[in-house]
mmCIF file of C-alpha atoms in Angstrom:
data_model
loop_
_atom_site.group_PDB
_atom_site.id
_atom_site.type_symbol
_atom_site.label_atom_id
_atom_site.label_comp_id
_atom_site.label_asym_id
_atom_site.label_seq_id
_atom_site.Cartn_x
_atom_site.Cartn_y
_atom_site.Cartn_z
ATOM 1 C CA UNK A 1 0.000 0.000 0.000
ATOM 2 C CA UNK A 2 1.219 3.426 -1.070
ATOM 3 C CA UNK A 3 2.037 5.989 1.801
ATOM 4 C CA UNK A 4 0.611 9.210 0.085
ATOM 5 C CA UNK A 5 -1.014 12.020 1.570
ATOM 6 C CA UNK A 6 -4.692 11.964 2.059
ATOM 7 C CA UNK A 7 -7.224 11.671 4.608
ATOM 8 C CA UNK A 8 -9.740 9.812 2.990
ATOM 9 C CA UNK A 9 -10.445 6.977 0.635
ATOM 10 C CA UNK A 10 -13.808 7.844 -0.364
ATOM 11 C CA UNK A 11 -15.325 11.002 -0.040
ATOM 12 C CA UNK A 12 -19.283 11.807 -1.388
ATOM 13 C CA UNK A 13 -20.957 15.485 -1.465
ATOM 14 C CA UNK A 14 -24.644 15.343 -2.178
ATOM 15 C CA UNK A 15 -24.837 12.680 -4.808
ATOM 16 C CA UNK A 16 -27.682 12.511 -6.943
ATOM 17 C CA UNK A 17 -28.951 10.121 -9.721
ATOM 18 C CA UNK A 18 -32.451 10.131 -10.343
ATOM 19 C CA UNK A 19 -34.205 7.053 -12.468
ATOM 20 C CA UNK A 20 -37.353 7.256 -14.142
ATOM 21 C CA UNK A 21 -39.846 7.427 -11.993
ATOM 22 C CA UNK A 22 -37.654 9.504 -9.533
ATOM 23 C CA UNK A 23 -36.132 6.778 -7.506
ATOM 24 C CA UNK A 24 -32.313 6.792 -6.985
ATOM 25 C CA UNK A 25 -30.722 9.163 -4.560
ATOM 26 C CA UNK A 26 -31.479 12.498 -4.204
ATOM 27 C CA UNK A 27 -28.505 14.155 -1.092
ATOM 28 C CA UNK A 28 -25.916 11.215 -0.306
ATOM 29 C CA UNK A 29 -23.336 12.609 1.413
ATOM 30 C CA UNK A 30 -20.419 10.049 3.141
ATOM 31 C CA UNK A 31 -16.671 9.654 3.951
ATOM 32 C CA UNK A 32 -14.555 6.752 3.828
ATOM 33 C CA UNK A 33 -11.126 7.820 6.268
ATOM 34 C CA UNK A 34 -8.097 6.332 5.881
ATOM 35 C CA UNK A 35 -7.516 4.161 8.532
ATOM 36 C CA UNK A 36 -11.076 3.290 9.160
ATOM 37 C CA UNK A 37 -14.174 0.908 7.909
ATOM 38 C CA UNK A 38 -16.747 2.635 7.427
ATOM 39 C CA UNK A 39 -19.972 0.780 7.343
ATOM 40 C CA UNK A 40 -22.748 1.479 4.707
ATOM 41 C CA UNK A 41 -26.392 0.803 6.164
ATOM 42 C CA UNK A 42 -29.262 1.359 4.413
ATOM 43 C CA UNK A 43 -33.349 -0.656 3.579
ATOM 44 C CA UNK A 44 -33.186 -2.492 0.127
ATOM 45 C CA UNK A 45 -34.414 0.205 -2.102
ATOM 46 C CA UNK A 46 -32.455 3.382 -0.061
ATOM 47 C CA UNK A 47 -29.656 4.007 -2.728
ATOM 48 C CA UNK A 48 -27.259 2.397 -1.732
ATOM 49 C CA UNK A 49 -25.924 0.267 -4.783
ATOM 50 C CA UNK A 50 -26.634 3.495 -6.637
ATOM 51 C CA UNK A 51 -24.251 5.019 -4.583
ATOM 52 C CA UNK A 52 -21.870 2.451 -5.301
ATOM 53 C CA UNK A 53 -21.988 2.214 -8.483
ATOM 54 C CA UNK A 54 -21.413 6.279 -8.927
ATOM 55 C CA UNK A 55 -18.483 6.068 -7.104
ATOM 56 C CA UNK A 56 -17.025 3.094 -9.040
ATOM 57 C CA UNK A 57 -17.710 5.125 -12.351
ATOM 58 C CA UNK A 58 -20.162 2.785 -13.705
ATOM 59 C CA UNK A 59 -23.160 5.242 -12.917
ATOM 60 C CA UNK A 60 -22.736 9.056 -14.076
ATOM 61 C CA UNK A 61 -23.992 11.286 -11.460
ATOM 62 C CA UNK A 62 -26.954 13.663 -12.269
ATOM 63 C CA UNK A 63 -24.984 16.466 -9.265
ATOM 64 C CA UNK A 64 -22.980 16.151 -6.716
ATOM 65 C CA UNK A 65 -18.985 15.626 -6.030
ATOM 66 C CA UNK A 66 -16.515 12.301 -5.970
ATOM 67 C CA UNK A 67 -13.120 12.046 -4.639
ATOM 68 C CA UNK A 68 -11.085 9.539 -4.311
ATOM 69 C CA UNK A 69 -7.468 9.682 -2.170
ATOM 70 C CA UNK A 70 -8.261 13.466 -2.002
ATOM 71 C CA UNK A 71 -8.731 14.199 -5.853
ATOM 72 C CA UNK A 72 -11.565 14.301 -8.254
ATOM 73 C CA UNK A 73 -12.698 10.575 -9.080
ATOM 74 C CA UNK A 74 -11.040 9.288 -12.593
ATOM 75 C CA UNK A 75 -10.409 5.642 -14.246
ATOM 76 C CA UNK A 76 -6.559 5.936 -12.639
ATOM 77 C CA UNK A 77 -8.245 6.606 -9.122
ATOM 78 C CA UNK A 78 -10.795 3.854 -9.582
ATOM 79 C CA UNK A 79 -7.576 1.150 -10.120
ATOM 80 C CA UNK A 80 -6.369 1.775 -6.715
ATOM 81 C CA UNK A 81 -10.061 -0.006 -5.425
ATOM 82 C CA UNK A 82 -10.748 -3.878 -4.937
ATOM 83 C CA UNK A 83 -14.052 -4.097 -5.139
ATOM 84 C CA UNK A 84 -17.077 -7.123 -4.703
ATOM 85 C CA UNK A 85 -20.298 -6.678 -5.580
ATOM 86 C CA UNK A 86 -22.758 -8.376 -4.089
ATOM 87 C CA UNK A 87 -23.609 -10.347 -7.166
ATOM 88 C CA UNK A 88 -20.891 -13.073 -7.057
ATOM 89 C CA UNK A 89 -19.450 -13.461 -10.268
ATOM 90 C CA UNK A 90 -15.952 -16.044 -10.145
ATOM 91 C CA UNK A 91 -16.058 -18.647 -12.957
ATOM 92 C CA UNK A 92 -16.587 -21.624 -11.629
ATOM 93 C CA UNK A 93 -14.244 -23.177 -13.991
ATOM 94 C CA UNK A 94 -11.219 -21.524 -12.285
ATOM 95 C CA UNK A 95 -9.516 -23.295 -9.461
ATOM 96 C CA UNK A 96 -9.459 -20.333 -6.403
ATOM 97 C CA UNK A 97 -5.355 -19.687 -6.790
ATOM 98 C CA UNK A 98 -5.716 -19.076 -10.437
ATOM 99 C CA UNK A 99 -9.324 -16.348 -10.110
ATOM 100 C CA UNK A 100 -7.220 -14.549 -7.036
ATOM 101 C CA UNK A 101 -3.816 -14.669 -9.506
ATOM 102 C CA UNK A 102 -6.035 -13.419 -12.504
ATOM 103 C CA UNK A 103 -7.509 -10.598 -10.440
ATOM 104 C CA UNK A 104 -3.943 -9.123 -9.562
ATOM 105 C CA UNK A 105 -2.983 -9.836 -13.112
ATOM 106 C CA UNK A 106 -5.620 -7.359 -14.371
ATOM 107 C CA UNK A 107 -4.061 -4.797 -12.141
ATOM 108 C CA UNK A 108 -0.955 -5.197 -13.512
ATOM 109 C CA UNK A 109 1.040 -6.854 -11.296
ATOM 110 C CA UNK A 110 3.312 -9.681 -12.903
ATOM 111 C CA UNK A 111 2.402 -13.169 -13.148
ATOM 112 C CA UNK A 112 4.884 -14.734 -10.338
ATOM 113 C CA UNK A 113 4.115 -11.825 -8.110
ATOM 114 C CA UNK A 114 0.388 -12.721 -8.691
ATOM 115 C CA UNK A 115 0.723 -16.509 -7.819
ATOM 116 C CA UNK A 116 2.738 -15.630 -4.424
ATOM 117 C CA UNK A 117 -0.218 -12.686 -3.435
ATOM 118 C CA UNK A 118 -3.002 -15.652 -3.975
ATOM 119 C CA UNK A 119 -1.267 -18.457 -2.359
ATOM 120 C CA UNK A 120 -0.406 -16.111 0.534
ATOM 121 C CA UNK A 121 -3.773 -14.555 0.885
ATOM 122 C CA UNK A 122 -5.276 -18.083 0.595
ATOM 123 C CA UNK A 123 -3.105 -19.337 3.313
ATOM 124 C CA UNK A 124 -4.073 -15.957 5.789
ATOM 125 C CA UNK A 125 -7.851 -17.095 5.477
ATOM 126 C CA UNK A 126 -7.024 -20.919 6.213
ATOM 127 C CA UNK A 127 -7.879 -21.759 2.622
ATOM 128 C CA UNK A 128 -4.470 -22.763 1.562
ATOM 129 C CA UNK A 129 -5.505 -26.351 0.981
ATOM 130 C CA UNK A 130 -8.294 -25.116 -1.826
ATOM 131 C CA UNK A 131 -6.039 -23.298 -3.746
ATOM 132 C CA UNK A 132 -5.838 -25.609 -6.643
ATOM 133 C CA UNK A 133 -9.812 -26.776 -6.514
ATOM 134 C CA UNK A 134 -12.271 -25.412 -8.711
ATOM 135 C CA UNK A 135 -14.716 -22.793 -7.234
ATOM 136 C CA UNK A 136 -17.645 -24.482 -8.700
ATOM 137 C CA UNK A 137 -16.622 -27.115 -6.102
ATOM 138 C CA UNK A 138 -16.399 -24.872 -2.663
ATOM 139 C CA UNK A 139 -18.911 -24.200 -0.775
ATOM 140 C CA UNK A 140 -20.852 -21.263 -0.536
ATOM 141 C CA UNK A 141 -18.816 -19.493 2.064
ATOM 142 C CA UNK A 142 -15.398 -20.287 0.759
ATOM 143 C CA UNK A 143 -16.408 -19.278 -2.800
ATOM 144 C CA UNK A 144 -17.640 -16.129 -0.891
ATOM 145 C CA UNK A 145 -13.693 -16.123 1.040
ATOM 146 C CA UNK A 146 -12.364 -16.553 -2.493
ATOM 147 C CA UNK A 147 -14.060 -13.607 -3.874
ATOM 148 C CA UNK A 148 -13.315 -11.479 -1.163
ATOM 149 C CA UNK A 149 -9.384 -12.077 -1.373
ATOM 150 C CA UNK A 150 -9.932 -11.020 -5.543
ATOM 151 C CA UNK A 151 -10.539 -7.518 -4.402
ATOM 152 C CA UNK A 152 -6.942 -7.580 -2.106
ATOM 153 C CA UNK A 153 -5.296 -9.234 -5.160
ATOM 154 C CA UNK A 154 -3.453 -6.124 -5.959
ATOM 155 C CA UNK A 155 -3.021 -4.292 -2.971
ATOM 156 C CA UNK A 156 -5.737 -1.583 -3.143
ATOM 157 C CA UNK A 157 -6.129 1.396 -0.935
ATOM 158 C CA UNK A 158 -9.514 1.545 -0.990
ATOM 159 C CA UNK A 159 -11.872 -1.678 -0.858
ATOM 160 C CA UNK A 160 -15.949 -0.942 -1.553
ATOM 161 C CA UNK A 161 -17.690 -4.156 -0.438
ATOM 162 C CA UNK A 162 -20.810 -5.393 -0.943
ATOM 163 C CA UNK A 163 -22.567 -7.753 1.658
ATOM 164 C CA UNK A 164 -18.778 -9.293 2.177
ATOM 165 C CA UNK A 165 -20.422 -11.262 4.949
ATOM 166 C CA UNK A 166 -23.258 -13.145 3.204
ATOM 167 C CA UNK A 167 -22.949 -16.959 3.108
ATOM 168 C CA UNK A 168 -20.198 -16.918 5.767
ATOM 169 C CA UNK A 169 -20.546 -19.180 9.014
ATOM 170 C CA UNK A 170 -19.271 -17.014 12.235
ATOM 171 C CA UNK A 171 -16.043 -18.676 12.344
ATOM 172 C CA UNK A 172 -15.627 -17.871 8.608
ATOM 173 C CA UNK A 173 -16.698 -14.360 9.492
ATOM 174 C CA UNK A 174 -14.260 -13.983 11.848
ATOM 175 C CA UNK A 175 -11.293 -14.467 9.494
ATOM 176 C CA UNK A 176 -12.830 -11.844 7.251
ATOM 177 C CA UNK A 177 -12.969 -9.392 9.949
ATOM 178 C CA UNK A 178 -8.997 -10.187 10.655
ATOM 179 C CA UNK A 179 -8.394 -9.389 7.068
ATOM 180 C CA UNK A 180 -10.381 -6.327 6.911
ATOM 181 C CA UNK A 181 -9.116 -4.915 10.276
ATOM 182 C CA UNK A 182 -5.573 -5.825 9.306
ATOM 183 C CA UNK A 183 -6.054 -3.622 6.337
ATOM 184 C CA UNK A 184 -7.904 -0.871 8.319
ATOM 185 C CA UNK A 185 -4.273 -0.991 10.871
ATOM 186 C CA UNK A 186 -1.830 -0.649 7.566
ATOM 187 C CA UNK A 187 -3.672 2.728 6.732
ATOM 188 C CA UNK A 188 -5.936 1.298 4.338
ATOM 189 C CA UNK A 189 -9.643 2.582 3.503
ATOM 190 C CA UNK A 190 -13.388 -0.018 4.120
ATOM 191 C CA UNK A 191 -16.499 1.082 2.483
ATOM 192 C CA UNK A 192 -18.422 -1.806 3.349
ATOM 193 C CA UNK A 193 -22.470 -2.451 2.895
ATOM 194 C CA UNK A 194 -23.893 -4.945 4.736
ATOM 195 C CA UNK A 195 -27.109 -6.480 6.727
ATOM 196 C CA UNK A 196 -24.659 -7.987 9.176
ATOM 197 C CA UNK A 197 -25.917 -5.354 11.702
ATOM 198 C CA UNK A 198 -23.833 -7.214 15.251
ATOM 199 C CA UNK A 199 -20.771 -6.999 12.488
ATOM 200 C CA UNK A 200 -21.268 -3.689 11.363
ATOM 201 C CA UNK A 201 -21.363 -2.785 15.591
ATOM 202 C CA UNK A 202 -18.613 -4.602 16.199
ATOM 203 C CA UNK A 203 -16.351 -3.783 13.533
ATOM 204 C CA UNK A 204 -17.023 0.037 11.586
ATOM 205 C CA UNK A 205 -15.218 3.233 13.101
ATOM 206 C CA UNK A 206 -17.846 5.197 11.193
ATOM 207 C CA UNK A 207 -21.575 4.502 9.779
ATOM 208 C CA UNK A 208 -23.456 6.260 7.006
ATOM 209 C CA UNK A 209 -26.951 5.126 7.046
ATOM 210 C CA UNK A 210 -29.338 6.008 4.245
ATOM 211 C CA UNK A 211 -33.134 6.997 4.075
ATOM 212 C CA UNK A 212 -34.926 7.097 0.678
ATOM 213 C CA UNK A 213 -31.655 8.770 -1.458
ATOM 214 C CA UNK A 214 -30.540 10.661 1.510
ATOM 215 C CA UNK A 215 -27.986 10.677 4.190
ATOM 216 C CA UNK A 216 -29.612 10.427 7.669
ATOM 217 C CA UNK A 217 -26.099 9.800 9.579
ATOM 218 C CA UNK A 218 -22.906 9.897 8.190
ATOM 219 C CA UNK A 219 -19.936 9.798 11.516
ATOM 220 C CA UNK A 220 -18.547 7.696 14.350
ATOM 221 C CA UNK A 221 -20.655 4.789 15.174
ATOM 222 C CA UNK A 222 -20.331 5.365 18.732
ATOM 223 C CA UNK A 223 -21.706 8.506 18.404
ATOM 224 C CA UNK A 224 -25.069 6.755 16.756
ATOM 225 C CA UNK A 225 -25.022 4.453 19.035
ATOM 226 C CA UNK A 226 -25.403 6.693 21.898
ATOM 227 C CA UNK A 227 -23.858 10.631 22.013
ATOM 228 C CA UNK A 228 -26.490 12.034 19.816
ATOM 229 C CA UNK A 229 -29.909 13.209 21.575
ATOM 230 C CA UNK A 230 -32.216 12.692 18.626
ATOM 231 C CA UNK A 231 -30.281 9.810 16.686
ATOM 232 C CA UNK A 232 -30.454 6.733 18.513
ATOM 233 C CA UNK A 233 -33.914 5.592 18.041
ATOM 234 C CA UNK A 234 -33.748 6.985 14.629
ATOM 235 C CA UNK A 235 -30.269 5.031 14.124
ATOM 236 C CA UNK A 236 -31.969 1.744 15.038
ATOM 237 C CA UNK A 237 -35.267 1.425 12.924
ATOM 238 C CA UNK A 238 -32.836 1.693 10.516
ATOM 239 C CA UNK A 239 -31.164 -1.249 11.191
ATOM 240 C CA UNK A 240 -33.933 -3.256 11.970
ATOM 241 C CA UNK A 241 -35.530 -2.097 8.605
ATOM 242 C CA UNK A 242 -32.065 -3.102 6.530
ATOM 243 C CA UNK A 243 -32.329 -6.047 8.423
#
């Protein structure tokens, strides 16, 4: 990971992308610190894979401002993410050393260099003995691992993830949250959706949670949790309704 200057990964001032039909998002504001996961909580339907999607330049904005690592968002910023959406999409063809190798490849990074970053990733998330089978044949959960470690594959500074805990068992879970904290402590920045609510508690420095294509919080999650008069109630019928 580079040691360059900014403060944050990510940072979002009042997004908006309207659909036909008006739905999209209409004021997302949000910040993704270096340093920090920041957790990304919203109801199906809020805006939030809009809001992705903007940021990772496959939506064009209707308003609003993008930056990434402290400059205006471009296709040489957007290389320096690992993302997964949360639509799985490894071949199932490809044995899990080879999809995490390919993934680095596409970022440049040469071939041997590749090979070592998979096996060694593999290995950190006790799936070193899967490397050479097929995805097709994992389970659920370590295809899910699998993917995960394609968006590390070249050493990113930012990672946007989408649901990175779905299909995982807790013990499974647990190695993800090593991986991702580990990242967060070697200056890295986590934009990370997810339903995982006790996760999202136990893990995210910051929360932005969304309302109908706006921001209703966007800060530390202790402070939603508790410092701020108005927002606690407010902060958790949101999380039971993305839930």
């Amino acid at each position: 990971m580079l040691a360059v200057a900014y403060a944050f990964g990510v940072q979002v001032q009042g997004l908006r992308k309207l659909y036909a039909g008006g739905r999209g998002v209409e004021d997302v504001s949000l910040s993704a610190p270096r340093g920090a996961i920041t957790g990304f909580i919203g109801a199906n339907g809020a805006g939030k894979s809009t809001t992705l999607r903007c940021i990772l330049g496959i939506l064009a904005p209707d308003g609003g401002r993008i930056a990434l690592f402290g400059e205006e968002a471009s296709a040489a910023a957007r290389r320096r993410i690992g993302f997964i959406p949360e639509e799985r999409g490894l071949n199932p063809a490809d044995r899990a050393r080879d999809a995490v190798a390919f993934h680095a490849r596409m970022r440049d990074v040469p071939r041997r260099e590749a090979y070592r970053r998979a096996d060694e990733l593999l290995e950190r998330v006790g799936l070193g003995e899967v490397g050479r089978s097929r995805v097709g044949r994992l389970s659920k959960g370590n295809a899910q691992r699998v993917q995960l470690l394609c968006a590390f594959a070249h050493d990113p500074e930012l990672l946007i993830l989408d649901e990175p805990f779905s299909g995982l068992d807790p013990m499974a879970q647990e190695e993800v949250r090593d991986l991702l904290t580990g990242f967060r402590d070697r200056g890295g920045s986590v934009l990370l959706s997810t339903h995982a609510l006790l996760a999202a508690e136990r893990m995210c420095d910051r929360v932005t949670v969304l309302s109908a294509g706006r921001t209703l919080f966007d800060g530390p999650t202790a402070r939603a949790l508790g410092r701020e008069p108005d927002l606690p109630s407010a902060y958790r019928r949101m999380l039971e309704r993305a839930a």
